[in-house]
Amino acid sequence: MEKFKDLGIGEPLLKSIKGEKFERPSEIQEKSIPLILAGRDVIAGSATGSGKTLAFASGILQGSERGKGIQALVLTPTRELTEQVAMALTKFSKYMPLEIIAVYGGVGINPQIRGLKTADVVVGTPGRILDHIGRNTIRLGKVKILVLDEADRMFDMGFKEDVERIIRKCPGERQTLLFSATISKDVVRLARSHMKKPLQVSVESYVDPKKLVQTYYDVGDDMKFSLLVHLLKHEDSRLVMVFCNTKRNTDKVAKNLKFSGIDAQAIHGGLPQGKRNNVMKQFHSGKACVLVCTDVAARGLDISGVSHVYNYDIPRESKQYIHRVGRTARAGAEGKAINILSMKDYDNFSNVLRDNDVEITEEAMPVMEKAEMRKPEGRGNKLIFRRGQQHNRRRHR
Ligand code: AMP
């Protein structure tokens, strides 16, 4: 606890941190909290899993008072991240009650309008915040601290203009904190026009390579699904994330895993918000242990206890690989990233190896049953016994 105290964190927040059983500050917390508490504008190069939420929470919580209007605004790219950040802020503010509200699209606007009247801290997605600005149901004139969370992602998702419009609605006299996994040109441009003498801090890496085992299987396209089923049934795992590149594949894989007796749920941007929240609730509570997802839906989600990440499709963008595998081996725990590649993944996999400093070891194919994927017409899945082939182990660097 002493180390958190040394960063300048006050008693009520220290108490919540103690309750969370955090032993020492993470690297991004150590580097950014003293600057944040000194009121500086900060650009932090850090991703989900780095502990960035507590970093900006320290500034928000120590600078806000109950009942003095909206004093802090946090913009995030996705609805899930909004929920997650609002929940984290609520937890951290246990001993300094503040009204914290999550504001995002896809759900009713009226409860948000009521909540905004008395909120002290607002976390939201740019679209819905702008909607409230247009309706005059949000007052940003008291904002002292503005946080742009996952700024690069907000820009990738096309929210650049929206974010700028919102920034212009906030008072000029404010502190701005920008968190981003990558410091892109757009991030730099935004910082130049909207931040005051920002200081930049970054952390080297958010995947602990010592705790993360990365492997791949080279498999025929017709055996890909069978191998996934086999591994899910035989690997000793807790929560599992299976990544696919498209919504269609996500649905198809989740559905067929269920047919194969595996408790899987799909999450992607095409699902209604209520359904997405439900899926996340089930996964958080451990009711569904396998989450099949796209990058967009998974981005920014903080789920602790993920022991395995599977790449059922290898990501098209090589940096996405790091985001995906960063879901496991968090906060000192061990994790495994398993890549299941067939011929159509070779190009993407070569890019992953070329662009990232990762060590991925080939695993021999196990002996397994063939699990047929159901045809869309709904024909039954046959289980055909087939002997696997043994490959020599190779190492890729
Ligand atoms: P974040 O990057 O803010 O999404 O945080 C990732 C996870 O790390 C969350 O589950 C936090 O509760 C946890 N966490 C944050 N700070 C610490 C810390 N200093 N020690 C251990 N866990 C932490």
PDB file of N, CA and C in Angstrom, residues 192 254 278 284 286 371:
ATOM      1  N   ARG A 192      -2.124  17.770 -30.064  1.00  0.00           N
ATOM      2  CA  ARG A 192      -1.611  19.105 -30.382  1.00  0.00           C
ATOM      3  C   ARG A 192      -2.708  20.148 -30.311  1.00  0.00           C
ATOM      4  N   ALA A 254     -19.779 -20.602 -32.574  1.00  0.00           N
ATOM      5  CA  ALA A 254     -20.445 -20.711 -31.263  1.00  0.00           C
ATOM      6  C   ALA A 254     -21.580 -21.727 -31.329  1.00  0.00           C
ATOM      7  N   ASN A 278     -26.084  -9.518 -21.686  1.00  0.00           N
ATOM      8  CA  ASN A 278     -26.414 -10.814 -21.116  1.00  0.00           C
ATOM      9  C   ASN A 278     -25.283 -11.816 -21.255  1.00  0.00           C
ATOM     10  N   HIS A 284     -18.786 -13.396 -17.317  1.00  0.00           N
ATOM     11  CA  HIS A 284     -18.166 -12.894 -16.081  1.00  0.00           C
ATOM     12  C   HIS A 284     -18.447 -13.828 -14.911  1.00  0.00           C
ATOM     13  N   GLY A 286     -18.989 -16.888 -15.082  1.00  0.00           N
ATOM     14  CA  GLY A 286     -18.457 -18.223 -15.317  1.00  0.00           C
ATOM     15  C   GLY A 286     -19.522 -19.216 -15.758  1.00  0.00           C
ATOM     16  N   ALA A 371     -15.232 -33.619 -35.515  1.00  0.00           N
ATOM     17  CA  ALA A 371     -16.513 -33.006 -35.142  1.00  0.00           C
ATOM     18  C   ALA A 371     -16.997 -32.234 -36.347  1.00  0.00           C
TER      19      ALA A 371
END
